[in-house]
Amino acid sequence: MTKNIKEQWRQFAAWVDGIENDEPVVTPEEKRAARPHLPDFVHRVLSEKNELRLYHAFSVVMCLVFTGTLLLTVLFLPTFGGAGNPTENEVMQRYVEKGIEEVGATNLISNIILVYRGFDTFGESCVLFLAATCVMILLRKDEKNTTAYDLAERAEDAEIESEENTTVLRSVVRLLMPVILLFGVYVLLNGHLSPGGGFSGGAILGAGLILFENAFGLEKVRRFMSEHVYHIIKVAALYFYGFTMIYVFFTGANDLHSIIGTGIPGMIFSAGVIMPINVAVGLEVACTMYAFYAFFSKGEL
């Protein structure tokens, strides 16, 4: 009886507060009648346990199958130092002997990963693009998935960051930032002449952006790297890389003359499409690194 009065009083208080509640009042007798009988309850618990056991067994089987497939693949790999290995056939010999003549880059690794095996590298760039897109979809905070508590917490974090004494960090970043950016651009543009290229140069530029954001805050970065600029760079770099490789593949497969020459090996403007592709890959890598950091730490660019 007392519980029934409390339930009615709770509904009355909810009605006064403007909270709609169309659920009927359930008496203790009705609650006891609604409880499942012991055999039904035991049957449901056993069914749930069986489903859980089946899920665990299926997971273990899938892991074993996947592991066995990998081990079986390893067994069929060529033995180290064998005469039929890829390092011992005419493909590698072609890379070494004809690489500079056919591509024009003195860095043979760049010849291989950006021209001879350029399709693989383009796939890796697509993976970076898709990874950054998935992170943006899952971690981006906007008005649709942000509560008032989240907004208050973000405002508090921004206020704390603005009040923090980062004089030493900012002074060091002001000193190092030009050097980091210059070194990143150097590694990016000289990938066809020396060790470096798009991936390493882009990683240096991305690390520089992250360091700058830690020192001066997100708003300062948005002055030159807003979300709109980020989207333009990511999409334009991937499109440029894709259309460039389509042209290279088409002319090469059909034995057509390419209007993009190899230039003089050893010069900065040489190696055909390698330097432009390095720039596109570097921009893709730099944007991906910074996007990962921004979305994981702030939820926004």
PDB file of C-alpha atoms in Angstrom:
ATOM      1  CA  MET A   1       0.000   0.000   0.000  1.00  0.00           C
ATOM      2  CA  THR A   2       2.809   2.380   0.918  1.00  0.00           C
ATOM      3  CA  LYS A   3       4.646   1.640  -2.358  1.00  0.00           C
ATOM      4  CA  ASN A   4       1.480   2.304  -4.321  1.00  0.00           C
ATOM      5  CA  ILE A   5       1.085   5.716  -2.655  1.00  0.00           C
ATOM      6  CA  LYS A   6       4.752   6.548  -3.386  1.00  0.00           C
ATOM      7  CA  GLU A   7       4.302   5.632  -7.060  1.00  0.00           C
ATOM      8  CA  GLN A   8       1.213   7.822  -7.360  1.00  0.00           C
ATOM      9  CA  TRP A   9       3.012  10.679  -5.644  1.00  0.00           C
ATOM     10  CA  ARG A  10       5.961  10.305  -8.045  1.00  0.00           C
ATOM     11  CA  GLN A  11       3.629  10.492 -11.030  1.00  0.00           C
ATOM     12  CA  PHE A  12       1.914  13.559  -9.563  1.00  0.00           C
ATOM     13  CA  ALA A  13       5.290  15.281  -9.071  1.00  0.00           C
ATOM     14  CA  ALA A  14       6.261  14.443 -12.641  1.00  0.00           C
ATOM     15  CA  TRP A  15       2.940  15.928 -13.863  1.00  0.00           C
ATOM     16  CA  VAL A  16       3.604  19.127 -11.915  1.00  0.00           C
ATOM     17  CA  ASP A  17       7.100  19.350 -13.428  1.00  0.00           C
ATOM     18  CA  GLY A  18       5.671  18.998 -16.922  1.00  0.00           C
ATOM     19  CA  ILE A  19       7.076  15.530 -17.535  1.00  0.00           C
ATOM     20  CA  GLU A  20       4.680  13.420 -19.550  1.00  0.00           C
ATOM     21  CA  ASN A  21       4.272   9.894 -18.351  1.00  0.00           C
ATOM     22  CA  ASP A  22       1.575   7.822 -19.923  1.00  0.00           C
ATOM     23  CA  GLU A  23       2.616   4.634 -18.219  1.00  0.00           C
ATOM     24  CA  PRO A  24      -0.128   3.232 -15.994  1.00  0.00           C
ATOM     25  CA  VAL A  25       0.394   2.728 -12.300  1.00  0.00           C
ATOM     26  CA  VAL A  26       1.532  -0.820 -11.646  1.00  0.00           C
ATOM     27  CA  THR A  27       0.538  -2.327  -8.353  1.00  0.00           C
ATOM     28  CA  PRO A  28       2.803  -4.727  -6.432  1.00  0.00           C
ATOM     29  CA  GLU A  29       0.380  -7.558  -7.247  1.00  0.00           C
ATOM     30  CA  GLU A  30       0.686  -6.827 -10.967  1.00  0.00           C
ATOM     31  CA  LYS A  31       4.470  -6.700 -10.685  1.00  0.00           C
ATOM     32  CA  ARG A  32       4.556 -10.114  -9.017  1.00  0.00           C
ATOM     33  CA  ALA A  33       2.261 -11.492 -11.687  1.00  0.00           C
ATOM     34  CA  ALA A  34       4.476 -10.066 -14.419  1.00  0.00           C
ATOM     35  CA  ARG A  35       7.564 -11.787 -13.058  1.00  0.00           C
ATOM     36  CA  PRO A  36       8.618 -14.814 -15.101  1.00  0.00           C
ATOM     37  CA  HIS A  37       8.129 -18.197 -13.579  1.00  0.00           C
ATOM     38  CA  LEU A  38      11.235 -19.981 -12.368  1.00  0.00           C
ATOM     39  CA  PRO A  39      11.429 -22.486 -15.276  1.00  0.00           C
ATOM     40  CA  ASP A  40      11.131 -19.681 -17.868  1.00  0.00           C
ATOM     41  CA  PHE A  41      13.720 -17.599 -16.074  1.00  0.00           C
ATOM     42  CA  VAL A  42      16.178 -20.496 -15.875  1.00  0.00           C
ATOM     43  CA  HIS A  43      15.608 -21.310 -19.542  1.00  0.00           C
ATOM     44  CA  ARG A  44      16.340 -17.703 -20.588  1.00  0.00           C
ATOM     45  CA  VAL A  45      19.514 -17.535 -18.496  1.00  0.00           C
ATOM     46  CA  LEU A  46      20.752 -20.814 -19.947  1.00  0.00           C
ATOM     47  CA  SER A  47      19.994 -19.583 -23.480  1.00  0.00           C
ATOM     48  CA  GLU A  48      21.979 -16.397 -22.910  1.00  0.00           C
ATOM     49  CA  LYS A  49      24.898 -18.381 -21.531  1.00  0.00           C
ATOM     50  CA  ASN A  50      24.790 -20.728 -24.517  1.00  0.00           C
ATOM     51  CA  GLU A  51      24.798 -17.775 -26.914  1.00  0.00           C
ATOM     52  CA  LEU A  52      27.790 -16.291 -25.097  1.00  0.00           C
ATOM     53  CA  ARG A  53      29.643 -19.593 -25.201  1.00  0.00           C
ATOM     54  CA  LEU A  54      28.853 -19.967 -28.896  1.00  0.00           C
ATOM     55  CA  TYR A  55      30.170 -16.451 -29.529  1.00  0.00           C
ATOM     56  CA  HIS A  56      33.412 -17.198 -27.661  1.00  0.00           C
ATOM     57  CA  ALA A  57      33.853 -20.501 -29.487  1.00  0.00           C
ATOM     58  CA  PHE A  58      33.254 -18.850 -32.851  1.00  0.00           C
ATOM     59  CA  SER A  59      35.792 -16.108 -32.005  1.00  0.00           C
ATOM     60  CA  VAL A  60      38.419 -18.682 -31.055  1.00  0.00           C
ATOM     61  CA  VAL A  61      37.805 -20.659 -34.263  1.00  0.00           C
ATOM     62  CA  MET A  62      38.104 -17.548 -36.413  1.00  0.00           C
ATOM     63  CA  CYS A  63      41.366 -16.552 -34.708  1.00  0.00           C
ATOM     64  CA  LEU A  64      42.779 -20.035 -35.217  1.00  0.00           C
ATOM     65  CA  VAL A  65      41.763 -20.050 -38.893  1.00  0.00           C
ATOM     66  CA  PHE A  66      43.289 -16.625 -39.459  1.00  0.00           C
ATOM     67  CA  THR A  67      46.496 -17.558 -37.631  1.00  0.00           C
ATOM     68  CA  GLY A  68      46.740 -20.853 -39.506  1.00  0.00           C
ATOM     69  CA  THR A  69      46.283 -19.086 -42.845  1.00  0.00           C
ATOM     70  CA  LEU A  70      49.122 -16.685 -42.046  1.00  0.00           C
ATOM     71  CA  LEU A  71      51.424 -19.504 -40.922  1.00  0.00           C
ATOM     72  CA  LEU A  72      50.575 -21.505 -44.039  1.00  0.00           C
ATOM     73  CA  THR A  73      51.399 -18.484 -46.180  1.00  0.00           C
ATOM     74  CA  VAL A  74      54.748 -18.119 -44.441  1.00  0.00           C
ATOM     75  CA  LEU A  75      55.568 -21.762 -45.194  1.00  0.00           C
ATOM     76  CA  PHE A  76      55.235 -21.082 -48.922  1.00  0.00           C
ATOM     77  CA  LEU A  77      57.545 -18.055 -48.883  1.00  0.00           C
ATOM     78  CA  PRO A  78      60.842 -18.552 -50.728  1.00  0.00           C
ATOM     79  CA  THR A  79      63.813 -19.514 -48.600  1.00  0.00           C
ATOM     80  CA  PHE A  80      66.328 -16.835 -47.742  1.00  0.00           C
ATOM     81  CA  GLY A  81      69.037 -16.567 -50.373  1.00  0.00           C
ATOM     82  CA  GLY A  82      67.301 -18.877 -52.830  1.00  0.00           C
ATOM     83  CA  ALA A  83      68.049 -18.580 -56.524  1.00  0.00           C
ATOM     84  CA  GLY A  84      64.396 -17.975 -57.384  1.00  0.00           C
ATOM     85  CA  ASN A  85      63.829 -15.190 -54.870  1.00  0.00           C
ATOM     86  CA  PRO A  86      62.602 -11.796 -56.123  1.00  0.00           C
ATOM     87  CA  THR A  87      65.974 -10.273 -55.186  1.00  0.00           C
ATOM     88  CA  GLU A  88      67.715 -12.737 -57.453  1.00  0.00           C
ATOM     89  CA  ASN A  89      65.621 -12.447 -60.636  1.00  0.00           C
ATOM     90  CA  GLU A  90      65.550 -10.036 -63.551  1.00  0.00           C
ATOM     91  CA  VAL A  91      63.058  -7.652 -61.891  1.00  0.00           C
ATOM     92  CA  MET A  92      65.477  -6.348 -59.297  1.00  0.00           C
ATOM     93  CA  GLN A  93      68.243  -6.282 -61.888  1.00  0.00           C
ATOM     94  CA  ARG A  94      66.013  -4.141 -64.085  1.00  0.00           C
ATOM     95  CA  TYR A  95      65.362  -1.715 -61.226  1.00  0.00           C
ATOM     96  CA  VAL A  96      69.052  -1.279 -60.529  1.00  0.00           C
ATOM     97  CA  GLU A  97      70.356  -1.128 -64.099  1.00  0.00           C
ATOM     98  CA  LYS A  98      67.542   0.749 -65.874  1.00  0.00           C
ATOM     99  CA  GLY A  99      66.028   2.767 -63.007  1.00  0.00           C
ATOM    100  CA  ILE A 100      67.867   6.038 -63.619  1.00  0.00           C
ATOM    101  CA  GLU A 101      67.492   5.753 -67.378  1.00  0.00           C
ATOM    102  CA  GLU A 102      63.767   4.973 -67.372  1.00  0.00           C
ATOM    103  CA  VAL A 103      62.614   7.094 -64.447  1.00  0.00           C
ATOM    104  CA  GLY A 104      65.374   9.646 -63.882  1.00  0.00           C
ATOM    105  CA  ALA A 105      65.656   9.566 -60.078  1.00  0.00           C
ATOM    106  CA  THR A 106      69.030   8.884 -58.516  1.00  0.00           C
ATOM    107  CA  ASN A 107      67.224   7.474 -55.466  1.00  0.00           C
ATOM    108  CA  LEU A 108      66.383   3.981 -56.681  1.00  0.00           C
ATOM    109  CA  ILE A 109      63.906   3.434 -53.845  1.00  0.00           C
ATOM    110  CA  SER A 110      61.817   6.341 -55.101  1.00  0.00           C
ATOM    111  CA  ASN A 111      61.897   4.816 -58.594  1.00  0.00           C
ATOM    112  CA  ILE A 112      60.508   1.581 -57.223  1.00  0.00           C
ATOM    113  CA  ILE A 113      57.806   2.774 -54.811  1.00  0.00           C
ATOM    114  CA  LEU A 114      56.508   5.708 -56.897  1.00  0.00           C
ATOM    115  CA  VAL A 115      56.806   4.475 -60.484  1.00  0.00           C
ATOM    116  CA  TYR A 116      57.519   0.753 -60.841  1.00  0.00           C
ATOM    117  CA  ARG A 117      55.232  -0.072 -57.917  1.00  0.00           C
ATOM    118  CA  GLY A 118      53.288   3.173 -57.955  1.00  0.00           C
ATOM    119  CA  PHE A 119      49.937   1.398 -57.870  1.00  0.00           C
ATOM    120  CA  ASP A 120      50.784  -0.035 -54.418  1.00  0.00           C
ATOM    121  CA  THR A 121      51.825   3.354 -53.099  1.00  0.00           C
ATOM    122  CA  PHE A 122      48.631   4.918 -54.423  1.00  0.00           C
ATOM    123  CA  GLY A 123      46.701   2.281 -52.492  1.00  0.00           C
ATOM    124  CA  GLU A 124      48.573   3.244 -49.331  1.00  0.00           C
ATOM    125  CA  SER A 125      47.609   6.890 -49.876  1.00  0.00           C
ATOM    126  CA  CYS A 126      43.982   5.827 -50.266  1.00  0.00           C
ATOM    127  CA  VAL A 127      44.274   3.944 -46.968  1.00  0.00           C
ATOM    128  CA  LEU A 128      45.493   7.123 -45.258  1.00  0.00           C
ATOM    129  CA  PHE A 129      42.593   9.072 -46.745  1.00  0.00           C
ATOM    130  CA  LEU A 130      40.043   6.481 -45.622  1.00  0.00           C
ATOM    131  CA  ALA A 131      41.601   6.241 -42.151  1.00  0.00           C
ATOM    132  CA  ALA A 132      41.382  10.006 -41.648  1.00  0.00           C
ATOM    133  CA  THR A 133      37.798   9.985 -42.950  1.00  0.00           C
ATOM    134  CA  CYS A 134      36.777   7.209 -40.544  1.00  0.00           C
ATOM    135  CA  VAL A 135      38.386   9.015 -37.603  1.00  0.00           C
ATOM    136  CA  MET A 136      36.504  12.183 -38.570  1.00  0.00           C
ATOM    137  CA  ILE A 137      33.193  10.303 -38.764  1.00  0.00           C
ATOM    138  CA  LEU A 138      33.671   8.568 -35.410  1.00  0.00           C
ATOM    139  CA  LEU A 139      35.287  11.295 -33.302  1.00  0.00           C
ATOM    140  CA  ARG A 140      34.059  14.560 -34.766  1.00  0.00           C
ATOM    141  CA  LYS A 141      32.035  16.579 -32.263  1.00  0.00           C
ATOM    142  CA  ASP A 142      29.214  18.752 -33.611  1.00  0.00           C
ATOM    143  CA  GLU A 143      25.755  19.872 -32.552  1.00  0.00           C
ATOM    144  CA  LYS A 144      24.298  16.448 -33.340  1.00  0.00           C
ATOM    145  CA  ASN A 145      26.480  14.461 -30.939  1.00  0.00           C
ATOM    146  CA  THR A 146      27.516  17.092 -28.406  1.00  0.00           C
ATOM    147  CA  THR A 147      25.638  17.641 -25.160  1.00  0.00           C
ATOM    148  CA  ALA A 148      25.575  20.751 -23.011  1.00  0.00           C
ATOM    149  CA  TYR A 149      28.014  19.050 -20.645  1.00  0.00           C
ATOM    150  CA  ASP A 150      30.460  18.457 -23.510  1.00  0.00           C
ATOM    151  CA  LEU A 151      30.236  22.089 -24.576  1.00  0.00           C
ATOM    152  CA  ALA A 152      30.853  23.272 -21.016  1.00  0.00           C
ATOM    153  CA  GLU A 153      33.805  20.898 -20.684  1.00  0.00           C
ATOM    154  CA  ARG A 154      35.326  22.112 -23.972  1.00  0.00           C
ATOM    155  CA  ALA A 155      34.903  25.735 -22.899  1.00  0.00           C
ATOM    156  CA  GLU A 156      36.591  24.964 -19.589  1.00  0.00           C
ATOM    157  CA  ASP A 157      39.484  23.219 -21.348  1.00  0.00           C
ATOM    158  CA  ALA A 158      39.896  26.176 -23.715  1.00  0.00           C
ATOM    159  CA  GLU A 159      39.955  28.572 -20.778  1.00  0.00           C
ATOM    160  CA  ILE A 160      42.558  26.474 -18.980  1.00  0.00           C
ATOM    161  CA  GLU A 161      44.726  26.318 -22.100  1.00  0.00           C
ATOM    162  CA  SER A 162      44.506  30.092 -22.553  1.00  0.00           C
ATOM    163  CA  GLU A 163      45.550  30.690 -18.949  1.00  0.00           C
ATOM    164  CA  GLU A 164      48.428  28.203 -18.923  1.00  0.00           C
ATOM    165  CA  ASN A 165      51.882  29.666 -18.774  1.00  0.00           C
ATOM    166  CA  THR A 166      53.481  28.276 -21.934  1.00  0.00           C
ATOM    167  CA  THR A 167      56.116  30.961 -22.364  1.00  0.00           C
ATOM    168  CA  VAL A 168      58.998  28.486 -22.531  1.00  0.00           C
ATOM    169  CA  LEU A 169      57.197  26.178 -24.961  1.00  0.00           C
ATOM    170  CA  ARG A 170      56.148  29.029 -27.214  1.00  0.00           C
ATOM    171  CA  SER A 171      59.649  30.493 -27.251  1.00  0.00           C
ATOM    172  CA  VAL A 172      61.136  27.111 -28.200  1.00  0.00           C
ATOM    173  CA  VAL A 173      58.501  26.532 -30.886  1.00  0.00           C
ATOM    174  CA  ARG A 174      59.096  29.989 -32.380  1.00  0.00           C
ATOM    175  CA  LEU A 175      62.755  29.047 -32.657  1.00  0.00           C
ATOM    176  CA  LEU A 176      62.293  25.513 -33.978  1.00  0.00           C
ATOM    177  CA  MET A 177      59.193  25.854 -36.162  1.00  0.00           C
ATOM    178  CA  PRO A 178      60.936  27.453 -39.181  1.00  0.00           C
ATOM    179  CA  VAL A 179      63.681  24.827 -39.002  1.00  0.00           C
ATOM    180  CA  ILE A 180      61.160  21.958 -38.797  1.00  0.00           C
ATOM    181  CA  LEU A 181      59.118  23.248 -41.715  1.00  0.00           C
ATOM    182  CA  LEU A 182      62.197  23.955 -43.815  1.00  0.00           C
ATOM    183  CA  PHE A 183      63.615  20.509 -43.119  1.00  0.00           C
ATOM    184  CA  GLY A 184      60.255  18.881 -43.911  1.00  0.00           C
ATOM    185  CA  VAL A 185      60.018  20.702 -47.243  1.00  0.00           C
ATOM    186  CA  TYR A 186      63.641  19.767 -48.023  1.00  0.00           C
ATOM    187  CA  VAL A 187      62.999  16.068 -47.344  1.00  0.00           C
ATOM    188  CA  LEU A 188      59.778  16.296 -49.356  1.00  0.00           C
ATOM    189  CA  LEU A 189      61.301  17.896 -52.455  1.00  0.00           C
ATOM    190  CA  ASN A 190      64.533  15.895 -52.473  1.00  0.00           C
ATOM    191  CA  GLY A 191      63.047  12.419 -52.221  1.00  0.00           C
ATOM    192  CA  HIS A 192      64.089  11.597 -55.788  1.00  0.00           C
ATOM    193  CA  LEU A 193      67.699  12.642 -55.109  1.00  0.00           C
ATOM    194  CA  SER A 194      68.374  11.414 -51.563  1.00  0.00           C
ATOM    195  CA  PRO A 195      66.674   9.424 -48.784  1.00  0.00           C
ATOM    196  CA  GLY A 196      63.329  10.998 -47.980  1.00  0.00           C
ATOM    197  CA  GLY A 197      60.211  11.675 -49.979  1.00  0.00           C
ATOM    198  CA  GLY A 198      56.530  12.099 -49.357  1.00  0.00           C
ATOM    199  CA  PHE A 199      56.013   9.843 -46.352  1.00  0.00           C
ATOM    200  CA  SER A 200      58.976  11.026 -44.294  1.00  0.00           C
ATOM    201  CA  GLY A 201      58.635  14.673 -45.324  1.00  0.00           C
ATOM    202  CA  GLY A 202      54.902  14.623 -44.615  1.00  0.00           C
ATOM    203  CA  ALA A 203      55.534  13.092 -41.191  1.00  0.00           C
ATOM    204  CA  ILE A 204      57.916  15.958 -40.339  1.00  0.00           C
ATOM    205  CA  LEU A 205      55.386  18.577 -41.483  1.00  0.00           C
ATOM    206  CA  GLY A 206      52.585  16.862 -39.556  1.00  0.00           C
ATOM    207  CA  ALA A 207      54.709  16.756 -36.401  1.00  0.00           C
ATOM    208  CA  GLY A 208      55.402  20.466 -36.856  1.00  0.00           C
ATOM    209  CA  LEU A 209      51.666  21.222 -37.012  1.00  0.00           C
ATOM    210  CA  ILE A 210      51.047  19.209 -33.851  1.00  0.00           C
ATOM    211  CA  LEU A 211      53.852  21.012 -32.034  1.00  0.00           C
ATOM    212  CA  PHE A 212      52.514  24.391 -33.144  1.00  0.00           C
ATOM    213  CA  GLU A 213      49.013  23.495 -31.906  1.00  0.00           C
ATOM    214  CA  ASN A 214      50.374  22.462 -28.501  1.00  0.00           C
ATOM    215  CA  ALA A 215      52.180  25.761 -28.125  1.00  0.00           C
ATOM    216  CA  PHE A 216      49.693  28.280 -29.529  1.00  0.00           C
ATOM    217  CA  GLY A 217      46.348  26.511 -29.468  1.00  0.00           C
ATOM    218  CA  LEU A 218      43.787  25.341 -31.987  1.00  0.00           C
ATOM    219  CA  GLU A 219      42.548  28.799 -32.943  1.00  0.00           C
ATOM    220  CA  LYS A 220      45.996  29.878 -34.157  1.00  0.00           C
ATOM    221  CA  VAL A 221      46.259  26.767 -36.321  1.00  0.00           C
ATOM    222  CA  ARG A 222      42.835  27.450 -37.808  1.00  0.00           C
ATOM    223  CA  ARG A 223      44.126  30.691 -39.269  1.00  0.00           C
ATOM    224  CA  PHE A 224      45.949  28.695 -41.948  1.00  0.00           C
ATOM    225  CA  MET A 225      44.675  25.107 -41.473  1.00  0.00           C
ATOM    226  CA  SER A 226      40.924  25.265 -41.057  1.00  0.00           C
ATOM    227  CA  GLU A 227      38.659  22.304 -41.703  1.00  0.00           C
ATOM    228  CA  HIS A 228      37.788  23.713 -45.129  1.00  0.00           C
ATOM    229  CA  VAL A 229      41.473  24.035 -46.078  1.00  0.00           C
ATOM    230  CA  TYR A 230      42.091  20.535 -44.727  1.00  0.00           C
ATOM    231  CA  HIS A 231      39.379  19.062 -46.954  1.00  0.00           C
ATOM    232  CA  ILE A 232      40.698  20.865 -50.025  1.00  0.00           C
ATOM    233  CA  ILE A 233      44.279  19.668 -49.454  1.00  0.00           C
ATOM    234  CA  LYS A 234      43.296  16.054 -48.746  1.00  0.00           C
ATOM    235  CA  VAL A 235      40.973  15.684 -51.720  1.00  0.00           C
ATOM    236  CA  ALA A 236      43.114  17.673 -54.167  1.00  0.00           C
ATOM    237  CA  ALA A 237      46.292  15.743 -53.263  1.00  0.00           C
ATOM    238  CA  LEU A 238      44.587  12.373 -53.700  1.00  0.00           C
ATOM    239  CA  TYR A 239      42.930  13.385 -56.984  1.00  0.00           C
ATOM    240  CA  PHE A 240      46.207  14.751 -58.337  1.00  0.00           C
ATOM    241  CA  TYR A 241      48.039  11.577 -57.383  1.00  0.00           C
ATOM    242  CA  GLY A 242      45.327   9.386 -58.891  1.00  0.00           C
ATOM    243  CA  PHE A 243      45.085  11.195 -62.247  1.00  0.00           C
ATOM    244  CA  THR A 244      48.873  11.405 -62.506  1.00  0.00           C
ATOM    245  CA  MET A 245      49.254   7.660 -62.001  1.00  0.00           C
ATOM    246  CA  ILE A 246      46.443   6.969 -64.492  1.00  0.00           C
ATOM    247  CA  TYR A 247      48.372   8.947 -67.097  1.00  0.00           C
ATOM    248  CA  VAL A 248      51.625   7.130 -66.255  1.00  0.00           C
ATOM    249  CA  PHE A 249      49.952   3.710 -66.380  1.00  0.00           C
ATOM    250  CA  PHE A 250      48.140   4.449 -69.634  1.00  0.00           C
ATOM    251  CA  THR A 251      51.190   5.745 -71.493  1.00  0.00           C
ATOM    252  CA  GLY A 252      53.419   3.013 -70.139  1.00  0.00           C
ATOM    253  CA  ALA A 253      51.049   0.128 -70.831  1.00  0.00           C
ATOM    254  CA  ASN A 254      50.404   1.293 -74.402  1.00  0.00           C
ATOM    255  CA  ASP A 255      54.031   2.212 -75.150  1.00  0.00           C
ATOM    256  CA  LEU A 256      53.086   5.854 -75.795  1.00  0.00           C
ATOM    257  CA  HIS A 257      55.373   8.859 -75.568  1.00  0.00           C
ATOM    258  CA  SER A 258      54.959  10.766 -72.303  1.00  0.00           C
ATOM    259  CA  ILE A 259      55.046  14.553 -72.337  1.00  0.00           C
ATOM    260  CA  ILE A 260      56.610  14.421 -68.869  1.00  0.00           C
ATOM    261  CA  GLY A 261      60.324  13.897 -69.385  1.00  0.00           C
ATOM    262  CA  THR A 262      62.789  12.403 -66.944  1.00  0.00           C
ATOM    263  CA  GLY A 263      65.075  15.446 -67.021  1.00  0.00           C
ATOM    264  CA  ILE A 264      68.735  15.372 -66.054  1.00  0.00           C
ATOM    265  CA  PRO A 265      69.397  12.866 -63.230  1.00  0.00           C
ATOM    266  CA  GLY A 266      70.679  14.595 -60.108  1.00  0.00           C
ATOM    267  CA  MET A 267      68.922  17.917 -60.762  1.00  0.00           C
ATOM    268  CA  ILE A 268      66.077  19.124 -58.556  1.00  0.00           C
ATOM    269  CA  PHE A 269      63.619  19.263 -61.477  1.00  0.00           C
ATOM    270  CA  SER A 270      64.096  15.737 -62.745  1.00  0.00           C
ATOM    271  CA  ALA A 271      62.638  12.241 -62.399  1.00  0.00           C
ATOM    272  CA  GLY A 272      59.400  13.107 -64.188  1.00  0.00           C
ATOM    273  CA  VAL A 273      56.351  12.741 -61.937  1.00  0.00           C
ATOM    274  CA  ILE A 274      58.207  11.625 -58.804  1.00  0.00           C
ATOM    275  CA  MET A 275      58.628  15.046 -57.192  1.00  0.00           C
ATOM    276  CA  PRO A 276      54.980  16.135 -57.755  1.00  0.00           C
ATOM    277  CA  ILE A 277      53.800  12.774 -56.426  1.00  0.00           C
ATOM    278  CA  ASN A 278      56.053  13.166 -53.390  1.00  0.00           C
ATOM    279  CA  VAL A 279      54.444  16.542 -52.719  1.00  0.00           C
ATOM    280  CA  ALA A 280      50.945  15.034 -52.970  1.00  0.00           C
ATOM    281  CA  VAL A 281      51.862  12.110 -50.694  1.00  0.00           C
ATOM    282  CA  GLY A 282      53.535  14.456 -48.210  1.00  0.00           C
ATOM    283  CA  LEU A 283      50.470  16.681 -47.968  1.00  0.00           C
ATOM    284  CA  GLU A 284      48.286  13.604 -47.510  1.00  0.00           C
ATOM    285  CA  VAL A 285      50.489  12.262 -44.701  1.00  0.00           C
ATOM    286  CA  ALA A 286      50.824  15.634 -42.940  1.00  0.00           C
ATOM    287  CA  CYS A 287      47.065  16.234 -42.975  1.00  0.00           C
ATOM    288  CA  THR A 288      46.365  12.693 -41.762  1.00  0.00           C
ATOM    289  CA  MET A 289      48.778  12.976 -38.833  1.00  0.00           C
ATOM    290  CA  TYR A 290      47.395  16.316 -37.744  1.00  0.00           C
ATOM    291  CA  ALA A 291      43.794  15.127 -38.167  1.00  0.00           C
ATOM    292  CA  PHE A 292      44.427  12.086 -35.972  1.00  0.00           C
ATOM    293  CA  TYR A 293      45.861  14.276 -33.229  1.00  0.00           C
ATOM    294  CA  ALA A 294      43.155  16.951 -33.491  1.00  0.00           C
ATOM    295  CA  PHE A 295      40.185  14.580 -33.465  1.00  0.00           C
ATOM    296  CA  PHE A 296      41.539  12.360 -30.704  1.00  0.00           C
ATOM    297  CA  SER A 297      42.406  15.308 -28.453  1.00  0.00           C
ATOM    298  CA  LYS A 298      39.834  17.991 -29.375  1.00  0.00           C
ATOM    299  CA  GLY A 299      37.195  16.261 -31.456  1.00  0.00           C
ATOM    300  CA  GLU A 300      37.478  18.917 -34.154  1.00  0.00           C
ATOM    301  CA  LEU A 301      39.913  20.586 -36.533  1.00  0.00           C
TER     302      LEU A 301
END
